[in-house]
PDB file of C-alpha atoms and ligand atoms in Angstrom:
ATOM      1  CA  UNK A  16      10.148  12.464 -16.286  1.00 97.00           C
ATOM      2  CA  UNK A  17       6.653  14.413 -15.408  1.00 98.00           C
ATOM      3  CA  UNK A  18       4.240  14.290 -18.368  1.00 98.00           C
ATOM      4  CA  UNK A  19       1.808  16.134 -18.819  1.00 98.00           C
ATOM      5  CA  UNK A  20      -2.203  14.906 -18.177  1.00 98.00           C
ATOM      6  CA  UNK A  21      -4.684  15.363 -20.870  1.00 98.00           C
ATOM      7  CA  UNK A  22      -7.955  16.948 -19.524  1.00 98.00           C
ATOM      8  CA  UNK A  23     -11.418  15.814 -20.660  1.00 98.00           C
ATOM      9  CA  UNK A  24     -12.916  16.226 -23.636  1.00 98.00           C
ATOM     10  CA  UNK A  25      -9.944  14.815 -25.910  1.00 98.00           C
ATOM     11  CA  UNK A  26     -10.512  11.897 -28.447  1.00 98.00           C
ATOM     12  CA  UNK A  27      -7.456  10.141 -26.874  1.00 98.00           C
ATOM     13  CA  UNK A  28      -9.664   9.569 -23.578  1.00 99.00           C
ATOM     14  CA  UNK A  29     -12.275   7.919 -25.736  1.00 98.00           C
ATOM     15  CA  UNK A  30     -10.027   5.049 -27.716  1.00 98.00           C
ATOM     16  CA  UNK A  31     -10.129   1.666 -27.017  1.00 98.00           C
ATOM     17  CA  UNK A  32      -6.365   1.077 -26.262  1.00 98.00           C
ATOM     18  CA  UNK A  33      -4.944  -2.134 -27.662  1.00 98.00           C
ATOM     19  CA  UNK A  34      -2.988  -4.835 -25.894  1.00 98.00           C
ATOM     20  CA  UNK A  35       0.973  -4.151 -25.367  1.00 98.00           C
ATOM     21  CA  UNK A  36       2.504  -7.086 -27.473  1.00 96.00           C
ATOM     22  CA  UNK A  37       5.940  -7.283 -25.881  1.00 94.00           C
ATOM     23  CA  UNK A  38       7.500  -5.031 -22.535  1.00 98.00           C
ATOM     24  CA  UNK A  39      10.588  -3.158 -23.909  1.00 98.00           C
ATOM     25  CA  UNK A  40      12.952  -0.794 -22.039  1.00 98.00           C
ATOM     26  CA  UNK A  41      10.664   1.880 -23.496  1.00 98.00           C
ATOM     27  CA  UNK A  42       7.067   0.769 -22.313  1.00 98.00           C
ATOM     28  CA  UNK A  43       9.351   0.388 -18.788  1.00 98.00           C
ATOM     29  CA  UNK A  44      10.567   3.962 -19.046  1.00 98.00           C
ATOM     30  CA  UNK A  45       6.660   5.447 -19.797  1.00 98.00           C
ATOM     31  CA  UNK A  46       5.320   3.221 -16.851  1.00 98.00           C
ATOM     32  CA  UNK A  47       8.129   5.269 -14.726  1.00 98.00           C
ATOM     33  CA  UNK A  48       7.387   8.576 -16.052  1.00 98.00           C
ATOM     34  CA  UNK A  49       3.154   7.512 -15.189  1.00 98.00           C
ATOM     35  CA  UNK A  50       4.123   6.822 -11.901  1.00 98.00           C
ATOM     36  CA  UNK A  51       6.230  10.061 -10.944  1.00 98.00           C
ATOM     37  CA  UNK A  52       3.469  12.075 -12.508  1.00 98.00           C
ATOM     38  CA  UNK A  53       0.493  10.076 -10.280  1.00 98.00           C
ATOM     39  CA  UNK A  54       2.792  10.942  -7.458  1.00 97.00           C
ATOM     40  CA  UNK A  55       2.680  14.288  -8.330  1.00 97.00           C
ATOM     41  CA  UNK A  56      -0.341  15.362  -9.159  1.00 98.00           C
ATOM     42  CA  UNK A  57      -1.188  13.724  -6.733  1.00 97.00           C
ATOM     43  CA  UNK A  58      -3.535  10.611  -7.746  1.00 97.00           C
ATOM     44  CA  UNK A  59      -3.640   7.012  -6.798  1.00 98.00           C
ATOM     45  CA  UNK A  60      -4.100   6.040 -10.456  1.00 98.00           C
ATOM     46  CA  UNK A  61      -2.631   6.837 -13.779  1.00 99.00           C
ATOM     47  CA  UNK A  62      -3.599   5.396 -17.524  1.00 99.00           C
ATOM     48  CA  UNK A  63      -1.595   5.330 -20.553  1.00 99.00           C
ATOM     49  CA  UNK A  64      -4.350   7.434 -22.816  1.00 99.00           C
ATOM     50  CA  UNK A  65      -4.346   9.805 -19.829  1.00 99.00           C
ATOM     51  CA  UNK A  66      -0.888  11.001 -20.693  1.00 99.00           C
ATOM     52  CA  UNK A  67      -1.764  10.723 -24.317  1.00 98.00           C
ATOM     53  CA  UNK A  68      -0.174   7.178 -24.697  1.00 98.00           C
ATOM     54  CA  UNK A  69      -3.067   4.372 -26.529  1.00 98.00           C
ATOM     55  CA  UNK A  70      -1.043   1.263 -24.948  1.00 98.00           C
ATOM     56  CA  UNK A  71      -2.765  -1.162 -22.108  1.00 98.00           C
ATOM     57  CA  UNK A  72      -0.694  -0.047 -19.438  1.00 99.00           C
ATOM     58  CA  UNK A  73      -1.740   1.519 -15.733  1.00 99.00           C
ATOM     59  CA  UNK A  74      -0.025   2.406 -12.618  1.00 99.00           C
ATOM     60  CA  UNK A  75      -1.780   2.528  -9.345  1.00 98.00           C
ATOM     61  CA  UNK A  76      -0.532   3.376  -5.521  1.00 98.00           C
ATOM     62  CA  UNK A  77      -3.569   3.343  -3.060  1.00 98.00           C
ATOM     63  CA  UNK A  78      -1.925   3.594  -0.304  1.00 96.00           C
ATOM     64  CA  UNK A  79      -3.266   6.830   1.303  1.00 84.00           C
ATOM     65  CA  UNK A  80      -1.274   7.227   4.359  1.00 87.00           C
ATOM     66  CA  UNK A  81       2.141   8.604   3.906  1.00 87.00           C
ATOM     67  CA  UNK A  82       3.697   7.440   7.118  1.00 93.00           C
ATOM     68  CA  UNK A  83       2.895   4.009   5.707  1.00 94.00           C
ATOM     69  CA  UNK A  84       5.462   2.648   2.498  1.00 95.00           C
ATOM     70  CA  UNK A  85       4.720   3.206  -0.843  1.00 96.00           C
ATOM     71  CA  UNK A  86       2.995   0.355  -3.130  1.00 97.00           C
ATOM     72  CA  UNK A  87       3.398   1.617  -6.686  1.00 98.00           C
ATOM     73  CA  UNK A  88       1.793  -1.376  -9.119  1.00 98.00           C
ATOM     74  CA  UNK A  89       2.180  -1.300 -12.973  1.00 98.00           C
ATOM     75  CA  UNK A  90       0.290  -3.503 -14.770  1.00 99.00           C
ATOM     76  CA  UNK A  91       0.658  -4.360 -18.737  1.00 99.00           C
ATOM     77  CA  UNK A  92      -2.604  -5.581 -20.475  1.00 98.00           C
ATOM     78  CA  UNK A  93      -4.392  -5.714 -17.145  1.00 99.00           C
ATOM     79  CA  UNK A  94      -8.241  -8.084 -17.284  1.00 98.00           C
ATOM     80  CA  UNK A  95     -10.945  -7.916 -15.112  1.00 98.00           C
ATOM     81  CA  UNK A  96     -11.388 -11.894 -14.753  1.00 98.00           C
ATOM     82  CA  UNK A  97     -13.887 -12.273 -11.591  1.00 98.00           C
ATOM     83  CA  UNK A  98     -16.189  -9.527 -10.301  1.00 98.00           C
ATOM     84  CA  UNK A  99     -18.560 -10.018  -6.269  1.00 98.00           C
ATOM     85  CA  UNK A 100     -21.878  -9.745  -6.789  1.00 98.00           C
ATOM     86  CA  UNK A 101     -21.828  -7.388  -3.724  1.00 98.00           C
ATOM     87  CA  UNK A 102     -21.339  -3.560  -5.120  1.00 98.00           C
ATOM     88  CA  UNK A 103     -19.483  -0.434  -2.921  1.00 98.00           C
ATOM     89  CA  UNK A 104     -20.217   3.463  -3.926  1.00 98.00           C
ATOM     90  CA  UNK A 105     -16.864   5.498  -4.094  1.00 98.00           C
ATOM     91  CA  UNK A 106     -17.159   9.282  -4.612  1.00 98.00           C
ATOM     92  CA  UNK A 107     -14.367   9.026  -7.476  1.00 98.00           C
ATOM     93  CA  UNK A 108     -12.134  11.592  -8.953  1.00 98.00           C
ATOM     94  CA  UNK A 109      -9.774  11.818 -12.213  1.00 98.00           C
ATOM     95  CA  UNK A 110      -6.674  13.713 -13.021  1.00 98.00           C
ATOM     96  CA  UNK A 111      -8.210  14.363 -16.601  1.00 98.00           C
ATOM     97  CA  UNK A 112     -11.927  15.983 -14.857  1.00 98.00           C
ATOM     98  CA  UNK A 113      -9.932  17.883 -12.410  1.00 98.00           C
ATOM     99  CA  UNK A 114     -12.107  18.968  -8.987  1.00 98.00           C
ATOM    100  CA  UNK A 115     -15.128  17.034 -10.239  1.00 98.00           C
ATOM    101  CA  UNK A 116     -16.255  14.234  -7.965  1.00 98.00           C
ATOM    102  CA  UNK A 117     -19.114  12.025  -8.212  1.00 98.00           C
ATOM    103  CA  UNK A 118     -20.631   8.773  -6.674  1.00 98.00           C
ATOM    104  CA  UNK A 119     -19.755   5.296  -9.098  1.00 98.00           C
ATOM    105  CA  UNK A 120     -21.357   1.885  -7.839  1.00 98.00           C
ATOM    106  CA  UNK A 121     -18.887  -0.643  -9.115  1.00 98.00           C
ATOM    107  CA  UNK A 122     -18.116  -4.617  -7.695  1.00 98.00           C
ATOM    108  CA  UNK A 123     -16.667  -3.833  -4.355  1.00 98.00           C
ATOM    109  CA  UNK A 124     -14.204  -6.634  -5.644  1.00 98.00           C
ATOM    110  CA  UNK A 125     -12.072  -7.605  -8.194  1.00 98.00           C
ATOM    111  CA  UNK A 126      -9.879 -10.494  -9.036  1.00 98.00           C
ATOM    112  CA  UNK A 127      -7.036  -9.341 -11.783  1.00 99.00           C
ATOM    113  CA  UNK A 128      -4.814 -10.538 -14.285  1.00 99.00           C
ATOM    114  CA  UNK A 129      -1.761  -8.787 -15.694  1.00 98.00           C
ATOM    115  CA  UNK A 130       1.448  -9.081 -17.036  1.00 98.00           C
ATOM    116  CA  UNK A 131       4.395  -7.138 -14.344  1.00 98.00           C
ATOM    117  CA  UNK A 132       6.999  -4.884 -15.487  1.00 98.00           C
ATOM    118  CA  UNK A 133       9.209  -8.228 -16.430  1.00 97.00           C
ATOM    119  CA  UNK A 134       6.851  -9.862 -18.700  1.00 97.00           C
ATOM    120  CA  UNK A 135       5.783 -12.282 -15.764  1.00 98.00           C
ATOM    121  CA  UNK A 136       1.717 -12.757 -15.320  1.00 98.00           C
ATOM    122  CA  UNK A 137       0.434 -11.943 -12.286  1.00 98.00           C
ATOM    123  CA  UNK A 138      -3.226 -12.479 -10.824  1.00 98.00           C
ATOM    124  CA  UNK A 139      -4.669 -10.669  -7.341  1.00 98.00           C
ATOM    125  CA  UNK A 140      -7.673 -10.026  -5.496  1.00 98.00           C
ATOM    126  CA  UNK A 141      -8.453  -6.692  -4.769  1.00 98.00           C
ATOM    127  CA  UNK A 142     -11.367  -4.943  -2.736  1.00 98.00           C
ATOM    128  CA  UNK A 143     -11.654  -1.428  -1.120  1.00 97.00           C
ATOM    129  CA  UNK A 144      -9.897   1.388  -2.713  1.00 98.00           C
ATOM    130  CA  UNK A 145      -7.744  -0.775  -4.603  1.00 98.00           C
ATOM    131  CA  UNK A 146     -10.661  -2.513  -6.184  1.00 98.00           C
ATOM    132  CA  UNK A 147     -12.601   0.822  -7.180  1.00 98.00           C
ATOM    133  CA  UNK A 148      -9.263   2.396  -8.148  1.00 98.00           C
ATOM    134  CA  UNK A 149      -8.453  -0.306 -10.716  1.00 99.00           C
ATOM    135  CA  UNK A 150     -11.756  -0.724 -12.069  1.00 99.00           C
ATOM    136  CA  UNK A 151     -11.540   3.339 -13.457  1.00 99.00           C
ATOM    137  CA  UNK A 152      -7.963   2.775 -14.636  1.00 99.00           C
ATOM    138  CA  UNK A 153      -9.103  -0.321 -16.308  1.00 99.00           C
ATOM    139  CA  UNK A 154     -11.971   1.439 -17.663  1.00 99.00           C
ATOM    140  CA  UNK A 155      -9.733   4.711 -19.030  1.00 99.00           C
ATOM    141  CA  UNK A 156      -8.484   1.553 -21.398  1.00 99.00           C
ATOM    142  CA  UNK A 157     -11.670   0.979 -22.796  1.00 99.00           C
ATOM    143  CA  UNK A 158     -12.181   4.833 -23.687  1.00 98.00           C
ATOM    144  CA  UNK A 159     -14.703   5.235 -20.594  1.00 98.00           C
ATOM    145  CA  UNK A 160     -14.674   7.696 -17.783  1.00 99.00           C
ATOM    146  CA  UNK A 161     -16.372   7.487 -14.710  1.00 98.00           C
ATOM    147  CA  UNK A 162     -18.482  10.567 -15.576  1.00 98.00           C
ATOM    148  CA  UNK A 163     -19.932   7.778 -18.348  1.00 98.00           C
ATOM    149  CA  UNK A 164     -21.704   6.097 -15.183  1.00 98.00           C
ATOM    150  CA  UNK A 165     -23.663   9.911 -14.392  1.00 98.00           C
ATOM    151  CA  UNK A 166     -27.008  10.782 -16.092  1.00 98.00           C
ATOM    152  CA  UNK A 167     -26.414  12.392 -18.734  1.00 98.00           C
ATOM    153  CA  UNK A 168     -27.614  15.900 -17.815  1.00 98.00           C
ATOM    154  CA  UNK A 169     -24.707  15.858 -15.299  1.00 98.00           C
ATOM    155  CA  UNK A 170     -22.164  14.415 -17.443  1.00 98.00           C
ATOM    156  CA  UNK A 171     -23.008  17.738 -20.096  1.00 98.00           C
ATOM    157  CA  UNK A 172     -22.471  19.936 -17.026  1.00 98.00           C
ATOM    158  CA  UNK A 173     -19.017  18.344 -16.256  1.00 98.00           C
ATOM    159  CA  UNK A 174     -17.854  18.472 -19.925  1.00 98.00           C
ATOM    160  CA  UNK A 175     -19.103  22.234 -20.320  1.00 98.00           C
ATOM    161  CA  UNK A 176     -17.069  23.382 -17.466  1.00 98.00           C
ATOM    162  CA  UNK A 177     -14.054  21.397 -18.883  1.00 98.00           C
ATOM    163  CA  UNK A 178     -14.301  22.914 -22.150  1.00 98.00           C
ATOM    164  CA  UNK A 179     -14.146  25.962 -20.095  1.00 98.00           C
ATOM    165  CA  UNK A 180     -11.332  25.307 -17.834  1.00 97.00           C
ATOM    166  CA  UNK A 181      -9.113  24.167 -21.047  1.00 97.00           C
ATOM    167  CA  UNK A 182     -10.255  27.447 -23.277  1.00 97.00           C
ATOM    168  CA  UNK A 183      -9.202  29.334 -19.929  1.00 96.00           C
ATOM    169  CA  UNK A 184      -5.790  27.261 -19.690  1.00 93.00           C
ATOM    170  CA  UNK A 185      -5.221  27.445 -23.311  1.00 95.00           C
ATOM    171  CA  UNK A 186      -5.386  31.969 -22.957  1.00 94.00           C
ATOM    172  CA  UNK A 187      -3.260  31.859 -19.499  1.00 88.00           C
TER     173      UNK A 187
HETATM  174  O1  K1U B  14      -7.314   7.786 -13.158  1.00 76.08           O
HETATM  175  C1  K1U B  14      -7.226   8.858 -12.605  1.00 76.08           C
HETATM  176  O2  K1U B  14      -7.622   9.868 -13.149  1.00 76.08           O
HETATM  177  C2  K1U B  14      -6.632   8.946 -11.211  1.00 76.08           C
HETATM  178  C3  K1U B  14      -7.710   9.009 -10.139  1.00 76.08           C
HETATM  179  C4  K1U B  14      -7.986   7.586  -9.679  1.00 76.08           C
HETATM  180  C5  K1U B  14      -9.210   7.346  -8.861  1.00 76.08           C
HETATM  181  C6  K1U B  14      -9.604   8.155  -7.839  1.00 76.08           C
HETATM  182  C7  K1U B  14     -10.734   7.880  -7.087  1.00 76.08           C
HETATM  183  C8  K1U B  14     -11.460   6.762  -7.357  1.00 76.08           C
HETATM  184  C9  K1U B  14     -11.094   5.961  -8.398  1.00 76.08           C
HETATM  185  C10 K1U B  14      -9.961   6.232  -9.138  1.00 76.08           C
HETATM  186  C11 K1U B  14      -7.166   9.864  -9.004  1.00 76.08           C
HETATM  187  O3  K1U B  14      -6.184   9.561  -8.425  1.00 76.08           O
HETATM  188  S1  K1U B  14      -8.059  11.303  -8.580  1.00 76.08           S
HETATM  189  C12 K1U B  14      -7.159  11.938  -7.162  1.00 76.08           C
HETATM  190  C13 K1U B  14      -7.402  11.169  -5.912  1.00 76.08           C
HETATM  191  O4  K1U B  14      -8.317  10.380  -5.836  1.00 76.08           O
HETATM  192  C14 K1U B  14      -6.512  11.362  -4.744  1.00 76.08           C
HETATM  193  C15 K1U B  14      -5.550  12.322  -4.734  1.00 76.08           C
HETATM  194  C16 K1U B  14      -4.730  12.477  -3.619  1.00 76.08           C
HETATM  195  C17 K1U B  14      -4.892  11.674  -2.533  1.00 76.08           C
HETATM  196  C18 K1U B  14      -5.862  10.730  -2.532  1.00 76.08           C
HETATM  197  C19 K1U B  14      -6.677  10.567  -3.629  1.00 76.08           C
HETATM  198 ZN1   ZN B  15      -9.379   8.829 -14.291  1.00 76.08          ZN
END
């Protein structure tokens, strides 16, 4: 099932989401539901708070070409545990700051821990797209979006025209 995305500002997108104590048939079903909506909005990542849900739970698919197979990921209670020194610059996006793009400098890569959809821990390197992609969804745990990393004269200009977009969505 689709659920709907919350769209920036809403206090949801600025908890701190605590860790997911045990993986029930439940937390299995929302992790489906995140994926079919990433799929469909479309997006390569999706986080819990995004969909209004304050558990430690993303989904991720960075595979861009679509001759090549799918690779959906779900990770429970994922950690950043090792970071390069070297850093990349992605012009990033986010399904809740819809058509807003901006360049984030982040460690270009990432080794990660996280529990799979069976309880099992699980630990991968991850660079390129991958590695920038879960970095944001990581961050959307901590309450922070990637428009936190922008001074703060363009973050006001990217909140101002989501307060707009959402006052205009809210009269359609
Ligand atoms: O977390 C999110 O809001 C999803 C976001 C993830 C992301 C994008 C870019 C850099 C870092 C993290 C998105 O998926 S935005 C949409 C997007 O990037 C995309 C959509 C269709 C095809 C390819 C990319
Ligand atoms: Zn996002």
């Amino acid at each position: 099932m689709k659920r709907p995305i919350l769209i920036h500002p809403d206090p949801r997108l600025k908890k701190v989401c605590p860790p997911v104590a045990d993986i029930s048939d439940e937390l299995r079903a929302l992790a489906d539901d995140m994926l079919e909506t990433m799929y469909d909005a479309p997006g390569i990542g999706l986080a819990a708070p995004q969909v209004g849900v304050l558990d430690r739970l993303i989904v991720l698919d960075c595979v861009k070409d679509e001759a090549a197979p799918a690779q959906p990921m779900v990770m429970f209670n994922p950690e950043v545990l090792a970071v390069s020194d070297e850093l990349n610059v992605y012009e990033e996006g986010c399904l809740s700051i819809p058509d807003q793009y901006a360049e984030v400098e982040r460690p270009r890569e990432v080794r990660i821990g996280w529990l799979d959809r069976d309880g099992n821990p699980q630990e991968q390197d991850f660079d390129g797209l991958w590695a920038t992609c879960v970095q944001h969804e990581i961050d959307h745990l901590n309450g922070k979006l990637f428009i936190d990393y922008l001074k703060p004269l363009r973050r006001q200009m990217i909140t101002r025209k989501m307060q707009k977009l959402k006052r205009e969505k809210a009269r359609a």
